[in-house]
Short mmCIF file of C-alpha atoms in Angstrom, two decimals:
data_model
loop_
_atom_site.label_atom_id
_atom_site.label_comp_id
_atom_site.label_asym_id
_atom_site.label_seq_id
_atom_site.Cartn_x
_atom_site.Cartn_y
_atom_site.Cartn_z
CA UNK A 161 -0.01 0.00 -0.01
CA UNK A 162 1.31 3.45 -0.91
CA UNK A 163 2.38 5.84 1.82
CA UNK A 164 1.76 8.80 -0.45
CA UNK A 165 -1.50 10.68 -1.01
CA UNK A 166 -2.84 10.80 -4.55
CA UNK A 167 -5.77 13.23 -4.79
CA UNK A 168 -8.53 12.43 -7.22
CA UNK A 169 -10.74 14.81 -9.23
CA UNK A 170 -14.14 16.03 -8.14
CA UNK A 171 -15.71 14.17 -11.03
CA UNK A 172 -14.22 10.88 -9.82
CA UNK A 173 -15.24 11.65 -6.23
CA UNK A 174 -18.87 12.24 -7.14
CA UNK A 175 -19.00 9.34 -9.60
CA UNK A 176 -17.54 6.89 -7.08
CA UNK A 177 -19.77 7.82 -4.19
CA UNK A 178 -23.02 8.11 -6.21
CA UNK A 179 -22.37 4.83 -8.00
CA UNK A 180 -21.74 3.02 -4.75
CA UNK A 181 -24.80 4.57 -3.13
CA UNK A 182 -27.05 3.53 -6.06
CA UNK A 183 -25.62 0.06 -6.69
CA UNK A 184 -24.64 -1.11 -3.22
CA UNK A 185 -26.53 1.28 -0.89
CA UNK A 186 -23.25 2.10 0.76
CA UNK A 187 -20.50 4.72 0.72
CA UNK A 188 -16.81 3.88 1.15
CA UNK A 189 -17.95 0.47 2.33
CA UNK A 190 -20.25 1.85 5.02
CA UNK A 191 -23.93 0.76 4.74
CA UNK A 192 -26.12 3.74 3.82
CA UNK A 193 -28.59 2.76 6.54
CA UNK A 194 -25.95 3.80 9.07
CA UNK A 195 -25.55 7.29 7.60
CA UNK A 196 -26.49 10.20 9.83
CA UNK A 197 -30.01 11.54 9.36
CA UNK A 198 -30.28 15.13 10.70
CA UNK A 199 -34.07 14.91 10.84
CA UNK A 200 -33.76 12.05 13.33
CA UNK A 201 -31.48 13.98 15.66
CA UNK A 202 -32.76 17.55 15.52
CA UNK A 203 -32.14 17.92 19.26
CA UNK A 204 -28.37 18.09 18.72
CA UNK A 205 -28.32 21.44 16.90
CA UNK A 206 -25.64 23.83 18.12
CA UNK A 207 -24.73 27.43 17.21
CA UNK A 208 -21.16 28.66 16.91
CA UNK A 209 -19.61 31.42 14.82
CA UNK A 210 -23.21 32.64 14.31
CA UNK A 211 -23.99 29.52 12.30
CA UNK A 212 -26.19 26.53 13.11
CA UNK A 213 -24.67 23.08 12.90
CA UNK A 214 -26.73 19.89 13.03
CA UNK A 215 -24.43 18.34 15.64
CA UNK A 216 -21.61 19.68 17.81
CA UNK A 217 -19.55 16.64 16.85
CA UNK A 218 -16.74 16.84 14.34
CA UNK A 219 -13.35 15.53 13.33
CA UNK A 220 -10.14 17.13 14.63
CA UNK A 221 -7.48 18.43 12.27
CA UNK A 222 -5.74 15.20 11.32
CA UNK A 223 -6.13 12.07 9.20
CA UNK A 224 -9.91 12.43 8.94
CA UNK A 225 -9.81 15.92 7.46
CA UNK A 226 -7.05 15.96 4.90
CA UNK A 227 -8.37 14.25 1.80
CA UNK A 228 -11.82 15.06 0.38
CA UNK A 229 -13.05 11.47 0.73
CA UNK A 230 -12.17 11.47 4.45
CA UNK A 231 -14.11 14.66 5.01
CA UNK A 232 -17.05 13.28 3.04
CA UNK A 233 -17.00 10.03 5.02
CA UNK A 234 -17.01 11.87 8.34
CA UNK A 235 -19.78 14.21 7.18
CA UNK A 236 -21.94 11.27 6.03
CA UNK A 237 -21.67 9.82 9.52
CA UNK A 238 -22.70 13.02 11.27
CA UNK A 239 -19.59 15.16 11.75
CA UNK A 240 -20.74 18.72 11.21
CA UNK A 241 -17.76 20.63 12.65
CA UNK A 242 -14.87 19.78 10.34
CA UNK A 243 -11.54 21.02 11.62
CA UNK A 244 -9.55 20.91 8.40
CA UNK A 245 -6.06 19.49 8.43
CA UNK A 246 -3.56 22.15 9.52
CA UNK A 247 -1.71 23.89 6.69
CA UNK A 248 1.64 25.61 6.99
CA UNK A 249 4.08 27.34 4.66
CA UNK A 250 6.48 24.35 4.67
CA UNK A 251 4.42 22.10 2.43
CA UNK A 252 7.07 19.69 1.18
CA UNK A 253 8.01 18.04 4.49
CA UNK A 254 8.85 14.36 4.71
CA UNK A 255 6.67 12.61 7.30
CA UNK A 256 8.16 9.52 8.91
CA UNK A 257 6.02 6.42 8.37
CA UNK A 258 4.37 4.93 10.26
CA UNK A 259 3.41 8.24 11.92
CA UNK A 260 0.47 7.13 14.06
CA UNK A 261 0.15 4.36 16.71
CA UNK A 262 -3.27 3.70 18.17
CA UNK A 263 -3.04 0.62 20.40
CA UNK A 264 -4.75 2.32 23.35
CA UNK A 265 -3.94 5.95 23.98
CA UNK A 266 -2.68 7.43 20.75
CA UNK A 267 0.75 8.59 19.67
CA UNK A 268 1.86 10.35 16.52
CA UNK A 269 4.90 11.98 15.02
CA UNK A 270 3.21 13.78 12.12
CA UNK A 271 3.12 17.50 11.49
CA UNK A 272 0.71 19.31 9.25
CA UNK A 273 -0.65 18.51 5.82
CA UNK A 274 1.16 15.96 3.65
CA UNK A 275 0.01 17.82 0.54
CA UNK A 276 1.12 21.12 -0.88
CA UNK A 277 -1.08 24.02 0.20
CA UNK A 278 -2.75 24.34 -3.19
CA UNK A 279 -3.50 20.61 -3.16
CA UNK A 280 -4.94 20.91 0.35
CA UNK A 281 -7.19 23.75 -0.78
CA UNK A 282 -8.29 21.68 -3.74
CA UNK A 283 -9.26 18.81 -1.41
CA UNK A 284 -11.22 21.14 0.87
CA UNK A 285 -13.04 22.68 -2.12
CA UNK A 286 -13.86 19.27 -3.55
CA UNK A 287 -15.25 18.20 -0.17
CA UNK A 288 -17.19 21.46 0.14
CA UNK A 289 -18.90 20.88 -3.18
CA UNK A 290 -19.46 17.19 -2.51
CA UNK A 291 -21.17 17.63 0.84
CA UNK A 292 -23.49 20.29 -0.60
CA UNK A 293 -24.39 17.87 -3.41
CA UNK A 294 -24.89 14.93 -1.03
CA UNK A 295 -26.91 17.03 1.37
CA UNK A 296 -29.25 17.92 -1.50
CA UNK A 297 -29.38 14.36 -2.80
CA UNK A 298 -30.04 12.76 0.59
CA UNK A 299 -31.85 15.47 2.55
CA UNK A 300 -33.53 17.69 -0.05
CA UNK A 301 -33.76 21.39 0.75
CA UNK A 302 -32.51 20.99 4.33
CA UNK A 303 -29.72 23.50 5.19
CA UNK A 304 -26.21 22.09 5.18
CA UNK A 305 -25.59 23.22 8.79
CA UNK A 306 -21.93 22.30 8.58
CA UNK A 307 -18.81 24.31 9.44
CA UNK A 308 -15.46 23.89 7.79
CA UNK A 309 -12.99 25.24 10.40
CA UNK A 310 -9.59 26.31 9.00
CA UNK A 311 -6.48 25.29 10.91
CA UNK A 312 -3.14 27.03 10.28
CA UNK A 313 0.30 26.99 11.88
CA UNK A 314 2.84 27.32 13.12
CA UNK A 315 4.40 30.78 13.42
CA UNK A 316 3.73 34.35 12.26
CA UNK A 317 6.53 34.40 9.70
CA UNK A 318 5.17 31.29 8.02
CA UNK A 319 1.57 32.55 8.11
CA UNK A 320 2.61 35.76 6.37
CA UNK A 321 4.29 33.89 3.49
CA UNK A 322 2.67 34.04 0.04
CA UNK A 323 1.38 30.45 -0.06
CA UNK A 324 -0.51 30.75 3.25
CA UNK A 325 -1.82 34.19 2.28
CA UNK A 326 -3.09 32.62 -0.95
CA UNK A 327 -4.83 29.93 1.12
CA UNK A 328 -6.56 32.59 3.26
CA UNK A 329 -7.75 34.42 0.15
CA UNK A 330 -9.14 31.33 -1.48
CA UNK A 331 -10.93 30.07 1.62
CA UNK A 332 -12.53 33.53 1.81
CA UNK A 333 -13.51 33.67 -1.88
CA UNK A 334 -13.08 30.74 -4.25
CA UNK A 335 -15.55 31.99 -6.87
CA UNK A 336 -13.27 31.34 -9.84
CA UNK A 337 -12.20 27.88 -8.71
CA UNK A 338 -15.74 26.94 -7.75
CA UNK A 339 -17.03 27.91 -11.21
CA UNK A 340 -14.36 25.83 -12.94
CA UNK A 341 -15.22 22.75 -10.89
CA UNK A 342 -18.95 23.14 -11.39
CA UNK A 343 -18.38 23.47 -15.14
CA UNK A 344 -16.33 20.27 -15.07
CA UNK A 345 -19.06 18.14 -13.46
CA UNK A 346 -22.37 19.73 -14.42
CA UNK A 347 -22.84 17.60 -17.54
CA UNK A 348 -22.99 14.42 -15.39
CA UNK A 349 -24.21 16.09 -12.17
CA UNK A 350 -26.46 18.93 -13.29
CA UNK A 351 -27.86 19.45 -9.77
CA UNK A 352 -24.47 20.81 -8.67
CA UNK A 353 -24.95 23.89 -10.85
CA UNK A 354 -28.32 24.60 -9.23
CA UNK A 355 -27.21 24.45 -5.58
CA UNK A 356 -25.92 28.00 -5.04
CA UNK A 357 -22.84 26.70 -3.20
CA UNK A 358 -21.23 29.55 -1.17
CA UNK A 359 -17.90 30.79 -2.52
CA UNK A 360 -16.68 31.38 1.02
CA UNK A 361 -15.69 28.05 2.49
CA UNK A 362 -14.83 29.32 5.96
CA UNK A 363 -14.89 32.47 8.11
CA UNK A 364 -13.35 30.84 11.18
CA UNK A 365 -10.03 29.37 12.21
CA UNK A 366 -8.18 27.40 14.87
CA UNK A 367 -4.59 28.46 15.41
CA UNK A 368 -2.18 25.62 16.03
CA UNK A 369 1.21 26.79 17.28
CA UNK A 370 4.42 24.84 17.56
CA UNK A 371 5.40 23.34 20.87
CA UNK A 372 7.69 26.08 22.15
CA UNK A 373 6.10 28.99 20.27
CA UNK A 374 6.81 32.20 22.27
CA UNK A 375 3.87 33.76 24.07
CA UNK A 376 4.14 37.13 22.36
CA UNK A 377 4.10 35.43 18.96
CA UNK A 378 0.93 33.48 19.81
CA UNK A 379 -0.76 36.76 20.72
CA UNK A 380 0.56 38.47 17.58
CA UNK A 381 -0.82 35.72 15.36
CA UNK A 382 -4.16 35.85 17.13
CA UNK A 383 -4.32 39.60 16.71
CA UNK A 384 -3.50 39.27 13.03
CA UNK A 385 -6.26 36.70 12.48
CA UNK A 386 -8.82 38.89 14.25
CA UNK A 387 -7.80 42.34 13.01
CA UNK A 388 -6.51 41.69 9.51
CA UNK A 389 -8.21 38.46 8.40
CA UNK A 390 -11.43 39.19 10.33
CA UNK A 391 -11.85 35.57 11.30
CA UNK A 392 -13.67 34.05 14.26
CA UNK A 393 -10.65 32.63 16.05
CA UNK A 394 -9.89 29.76 18.40
CA UNK A 395 -6.44 29.25 19.92
CA UNK A 396 -5.37 25.66 20.51
CA UNK A 397 -3.55 25.28 23.84
CA UNK A 398 -1.22 22.56 25.07
CA UNK A 399 -1.78 20.17 28.06
CA UNK A 400 1.49 21.47 29.58
CA UNK A 401 -0.48 24.51 30.80
CA UNK A 402 -1.23 22.44 33.91
CA UNK A 403 2.41 22.62 34.84
CA UNK A 404 4.81 19.71 35.53
CA UNK A 405 3.67 18.86 39.06
CA UNK A 406 -0.07 18.69 38.38
CA UNK A 407 0.22 17.12 34.94
CA UNK A 408 2.59 14.34 36.04
CA UNK A 409 0.47 13.69 39.12
CA UNK A 410 -2.66 13.17 37.03
CA UNK A 411 -1.03 11.30 34.12
CA UNK A 412 1.58 9.14 35.87
CA UNK A 413 0.30 8.73 39.44
CA UNK A 414 -3.51 8.99 39.29
CA UNK A 415 -3.97 7.50 35.81
CA UNK A 416 -0.89 5.21 35.87
CA UNK A 417 0.27 5.91 32.34
CA UNK A 418 3.98 5.29 31.92
CA UNK A 419 4.68 7.98 29.34
CA UNK A 420 7.56 10.28 30.23
CA UNK A 421 6.94 13.98 29.76
CA UNK A 422 10.35 15.65 29.50
CA UNK A 423 11.16 18.87 31.35
CA UNK A 424 11.73 20.58 28.01
CA UNK A 425 8.03 20.17 27.15
CA UNK A 426 7.18 22.53 30.01
CA UNK A 427 10.18 24.78 29.57
CA UNK A 428 9.48 25.73 25.94
CA UNK A 429 5.68 25.74 26.07
CA UNK A 430 3.36 28.57 27.03
CA UNK A 431 3.14 29.19 30.79
CA UNK A 432 -0.23 29.55 32.51
CA UNK A 433 0.12 33.23 33.51
CA UNK A 434 1.10 34.06 29.94
CA UNK A 435 -1.95 32.19 28.64
CA UNK A 436 -4.22 34.25 30.88
CA UNK A 437 -2.81 37.46 29.45
CA UNK A 438 -3.18 36.24 25.85
CA UNK A 439 -6.75 35.05 26.37
CA UNK A 440 -7.80 38.39 27.87
CA UNK A 441 -6.11 40.44 25.16
CA UNK A 442 -7.53 38.39 22.29
CA UNK A 443 -10.95 38.21 23.88
CA UNK A 444 -11.05 41.99 24.17
CA UNK A 445 -9.92 42.39 20.55
CA UNK A 446 -12.56 39.95 19.33
CA UNK A 447 -15.25 42.08 20.98
CA UNK A 448 -13.90 45.17 19.27
CA UNK A 449 -13.98 43.38 15.92
CA UNK A 450 -17.42 41.89 16.59
CA UNK A 451 -16.01 38.38 16.20
CA UNK A 452 -16.12 35.21 18.28
CA UNK A 453 -13.04 34.09 20.17
CA UNK A 454 -12.41 30.89 22.09
CA UNK A 455 -10.01 28.13 23.02
CA UNK A 456 -9.48 24.65 21.64
CA UNK A 457 -8.53 22.25 24.46
CA UNK A 458 -6.18 20.63 23.95
CA UNK A 459 -3.34 19.91 21.59
CA UNK A 460 -1.43 16.61 21.82
CA UNK A 461 1.10 16.11 24.63
CA UNK A 462 4.82 15.90 23.89
CA UNK A 463 6.31 12.69 25.30
CA UNK A 464 9.54 10.77 24.98
CA UNK A 465 9.48 8.08 22.26
CA UNK A 466 9.82 4.85 24.17
CA UNK A 467 7.70 2.49 22.07
CA UNK A 468 10.01 1.87 19.13
CA UNK A 469 7.18 2.11 16.60
CA UNK A 470 8.44 5.31 15.02
CA UNK A 471 12.14 4.44 14.96
CA UNK A 472 15.11 5.67 16.96
CA UNK A 473 15.47 8.81 14.86
CA UNK A 474 12.21 10.18 16.30
CA UNK A 475 13.03 11.44 19.81
CA UNK A 476 9.57 12.76 20.67
CA UNK A 477 6.06 11.58 19.98
CA UNK A 478 2.75 13.26 20.74
CA UNK A 479 0.05 11.72 22.88
CA UNK A 480 -3.68 11.76 22.18
CA UNK A 481 -6.75 9.82 23.20
CA UNK A 482 -8.18 8.75 26.54
CA UNK A 483 -5.05 9.54 28.55
CA UNK A 484 -5.53 13.23 27.73
CA UNK A 485 -9.13 13.34 28.90
CA UNK A 486 -8.57 14.11 32.61
CA UNK A 487 -5.83 16.60 31.67
CA UNK A 488 -7.99 18.47 29.19
CA UNK A 489 -11.02 18.62 31.48
CA UNK A 490 -8.93 19.91 34.39
CA UNK A 491 -7.26 22.53 32.22
CA UNK A 492 -10.78 23.64 31.21
CA UNK A 493 -11.79 23.91 34.89
CA UNK A 494 -8.70 25.91 35.74
CA UNK A 495 -9.25 28.36 32.89
CA UNK A 496 -12.99 28.71 33.42
CA UNK A 497 -12.40 29.39 37.13
CA UNK A 498 -10.16 32.29 36.18
CA UNK A 499 -12.66 33.66 33.68
CA UNK A 500 -15.85 32.98 35.72
CA UNK A 501 -17.13 30.41 33.28
CA UNK A 502 -17.32 32.91 30.39
CA UNK A 503 -14.87 31.28 27.96
CA UNK A 504 -16.06 29.68 24.74
CA UNK A 505 -14.41 26.25 24.46
CA UNK A 506 -14.05 23.52 21.90
CA UNK A 507 -12.98 20.06 23.10
CA UNK A 508 -10.41 17.64 21.74
CA UNK A 509 -8.95 15.33 24.34
CA UNK A 510 -10.07 11.71 24.37
CA UNK A 511 -13.72 12.25 23.48
CA UNK A 512 -15.81 9.13 22.83
CA UNK A 513 -19.42 7.98 22.77
CA UNK A 514 -19.55 7.57 26.53
CA UNK A 515 -18.24 10.94 27.66
CA UNK A 516 -19.47 13.28 24.95
CA UNK A 517 -22.67 14.15 26.81
CA UNK A 518 -20.65 15.07 29.91
CA UNK A 519 -18.33 17.21 27.82
CA UNK A 520 -21.26 19.08 26.30
CA UNK A 521 -22.92 19.46 29.71
CA UNK A 522 -19.69 21.03 30.93
CA UNK A 523 -20.13 23.80 28.39
CA UNK A 524 -17.96 22.85 25.43
CA UNK A 525 -19.60 24.15 22.24
CA UNK A 526 -18.05 21.59 19.87
CA UNK A 527 -16.27 18.26 20.29
CA UNK A 528 -13.78 16.97 17.74
CA UNK A 529 -12.43 13.45 17.66
CA UNK A 530 -9.57 11.67 15.94
CA UNK A 531 -8.00 8.89 18.07
CA UNK A 532 -11.33 7.15 18.70
CA UNK A 533 -12.15 7.05 14.96
CA UNK A 534 -8.77 5.45 14.22
CA UNK A 535 -9.89 2.33 16.13
CA UNK A 536 -11.94 -0.54 14.65
CA UNK A 537 -15.23 0.70 13.23
CA UNK A 538 -13.75 4.01 12.09
CA UNK A 539 -16.40 6.56 11.09
CA UNK A 540 -19.15 4.14 12.06
CA UNK A 541 -18.24 4.71 15.69
CA UNK A 542 -19.95 8.12 15.37
CA UNK A 543 -23.29 6.30 15.33
CA UNK A 544 -22.81 5.35 18.94
CA UNK A 545 -22.03 8.97 19.86
CA UNK A 546 -25.49 10.03 18.77
CA UNK A 547 -27.19 6.98 20.27
CA UNK A 548 -25.55 7.64 23.64
CA UNK A 549 -26.41 11.34 23.44
CA UNK A 550 -30.01 10.50 22.73
CA UNK A 551 -30.06 8.02 25.62
CA UNK A 552 -28.63 10.67 27.98
CA UNK A 553 -31.19 13.23 26.81
CA UNK A 554 -33.99 10.73 27.50
CA UNK A 555 -32.61 9.87 30.96
CA UNK A 556 -32.38 13.55 31.83
CA UNK A 557 -35.79 14.26 30.23
CA UNK A 558 -34.42 17.13 28.16
CA UNK A 559 -35.01 18.15 24.57
CA UNK A 560 -31.71 19.73 23.55
CA UNK A 561 -28.13 20.53 24.59
CA UNK A 562 -29.15 23.65 26.50
CA UNK A 563 -31.62 21.56 28.48
CA UNK A 564 -28.91 19.04 29.30
CA UNK A 565 -26.61 21.81 30.56
CA UNK A 566 -29.38 23.24 32.76
CA UNK A 567 -30.27 19.81 34.15
CA UNK A 568 -26.72 18.69 34.90
CA UNK A 569 -25.61 22.00 36.40
CA UNK A 570 -28.82 22.84 38.20
CA UNK A 571 -29.30 26.38 36.87
CA UNK A 572 -31.31 28.04 34.15
CA UNK A 573 -28.37 30.34 33.37
CA UNK A 574 -26.38 28.29 30.85
CA UNK A 575 -22.84 29.49 31.51
CA UNK A 576 -23.29 29.23 35.26
CA UNK A 577 -24.79 25.76 35.00
CA UNK A 578 -22.04 24.55 32.64
CA UNK A 579 -19.37 25.95 34.98
CA UNK A 580 -20.96 24.17 37.94
CA UNK A 581 -21.04 20.84 36.15
CA UNK A 582 -17.47 21.27 34.91
CA UNK A 583 -16.29 21.40 38.55
CA UNK A 584 -18.03 18.09 39.26
CA UNK A 585 -16.89 16.41 36.07
CA UNK A 586 -13.26 17.50 36.50
CA UNK A 587 -13.18 15.71 39.86
CA UNK A 588 -15.04 12.69 38.48
CA UNK A 589 -12.58 11.98 35.63
CA UNK A 590 -9.65 11.79 38.05
CA UNK A 591 -11.05 8.63 39.63
CA UNK A 592 -12.84 7.12 36.62
CA UNK A 593 -11.27 3.75 35.71
CA UNK A 594 -11.94 4.44 32.03
CA UNK A 595 -9.04 6.91 32.01
CA UNK A 596 -6.59 4.80 33.96
CA UNK A 597 -3.99 2.40 32.68
CA UNK A 598 -4.77 -0.84 34.53
CA UNK A 599 -3.00 -3.42 32.42
CA UNK A 600 0.51 -4.88 32.46
CA UNK A 601 0.75 -5.37 28.69
CA UNK A 602 -0.47 -3.00 25.97
CA UNK A 603 -3.52 -4.37 24.20
CA UNK A 604 -3.24 -5.46 20.58
CA UNK A 605 -5.95 -6.12 18.02
CA UNK A 606 -3.57 -7.60 15.47
CA UNK A 607 -4.23 -11.16 14.30
CA UNK A 608 -2.80 -13.53 11.67
CA UNK A 609 -5.63 -12.65 9.26
CA UNK A 610 -4.40 -11.11 6.03
CA UNK A 611 -5.36 -7.44 5.87
CA UNK A 612 -6.96 -6.46 2.55
CA UNK A 613 -7.41 -3.05 1.02
CA UNK A 614 -11.05 -2.69 2.09
CA UNK A 615 -11.81 -5.76 4.25
CA UNK A 616 -10.34 -4.20 7.37
CA UNK A 617 -13.17 -4.69 9.87
CA UNK A 618 -13.04 -7.90 11.85
CA UNK A 619 -13.44 -8.97 15.48
CA UNK A 620 -10.02 -10.05 16.74
CA UNK A 621 -11.67 -12.26 19.40
CA UNK A 622 -13.26 -14.32 16.63
CA UNK A 623 -10.02 -14.61 14.67
CA UNK A 624 -7.97 -15.77 17.64
CA UNK A 625 -10.54 -18.28 18.90
CA UNK A 626 -9.42 -21.83 18.04
CA UNK A 627 -12.92 -22.69 16.80
CA UNK A 628 -13.74 -19.28 15.31
CA UNK A 629 -16.78 -18.87 17.52
CA UNK A 630 -18.97 -15.82 16.83
CA UNK A 631 -18.16 -14.05 20.10
CA UNK A 632 -19.58 -10.65 19.06
CA UNK A 633 -23.02 -12.21 18.50
CA UNK A 634 -22.83 -13.94 21.90
CA UNK A 635 -22.12 -10.60 23.51
CA UNK A 636 -24.91 -8.88 21.58
CA UNK A 637 -27.59 -11.40 22.56
CA UNK A 638 -26.55 -11.96 26.17
#
């Protein structure tokens, strides 16, 4: 299998997915009956950046938001807040392969996009057109209610370079490119020309800064995005904000993860008092510009490479997944305490089907996932997110996310109620066994079964059973 990305044309994208839908009632191998139906889950609507989205669930900037087909697959399964893969001026980097390990908690050694910036934009535009077309085909005149959230990095000098400036301009107005693509496909897909697809793909952004980016530079970039680009802006912060004592206590002592967080991770990252100053300054500027400002919690956590998966030439790897969950929630509590619960937050730190309702009740406006979707089931795991949310709504006897926040926090004032529940949840995750490493050996789902190009879903318990018993069915019916 190739380790290089080979983008395909919009015409091929639309042909492939419509042919599969019509002939097999599936898309990318996923049964169409599992696809997200916004009419079924109208209670999950959220508003951010002055736009409605059908669900607050999305994919984080990463492997699920780089190629158009990945974005389409996530959208089909209900992701409505798409944090596009981070772009940066250095668009010819060599990424070590493998670059992701997802046995339990996740680790990666990748950077930003593996495509050139113009190729990345082309993928985002193809996906933008495709989801508008599929929304019309599957849901009629229903609004798209989807946000494409830009992600850029990693320093001000790079952001000011011509190729990143070009990217900003095209995400703001892609009229010419949009017309060319519509002209290319309208003979076979005439509906595309009738859809009035917006030429502005995004008016919002998440800033991803390098580990070690100076505090004044983070603030300068944020100011530039607000004042010059006029973008609703979120700043992604690192778990190291907790400081070495508290972070290591939670990760290594309370949760029992063996990952070693080097001193340098804390030395070169943003310090908490600096973060408070930046948040206040950018929040004030956003008000002056009549824009929304918030924080994305959190980035991955820099750790020493001890697993050997990435090779000896990779000294550091970056942690994601369930091990980050208590860290992220407790950073949120710390920040909200200092801002009286007034911060607008987006979550990315070990979200899954069983904690997403708690995360939303704690006041996070959106929740993006990556590590969980890299495990068996892939995009289909999103189904369980919505099922569990619906179950939680029913148990709480509420009709929407606002109702859940009020019920869980005990107040009709949403921010106050969310802040109250965040205090409770931040304590709860510290003792929850789901976020603790309780095993001697790392789990593995690998078996002797040959892995095909598409036939990648199998129950390892069935494969390793000497008599190939159908254990998943036993579990389902008992």
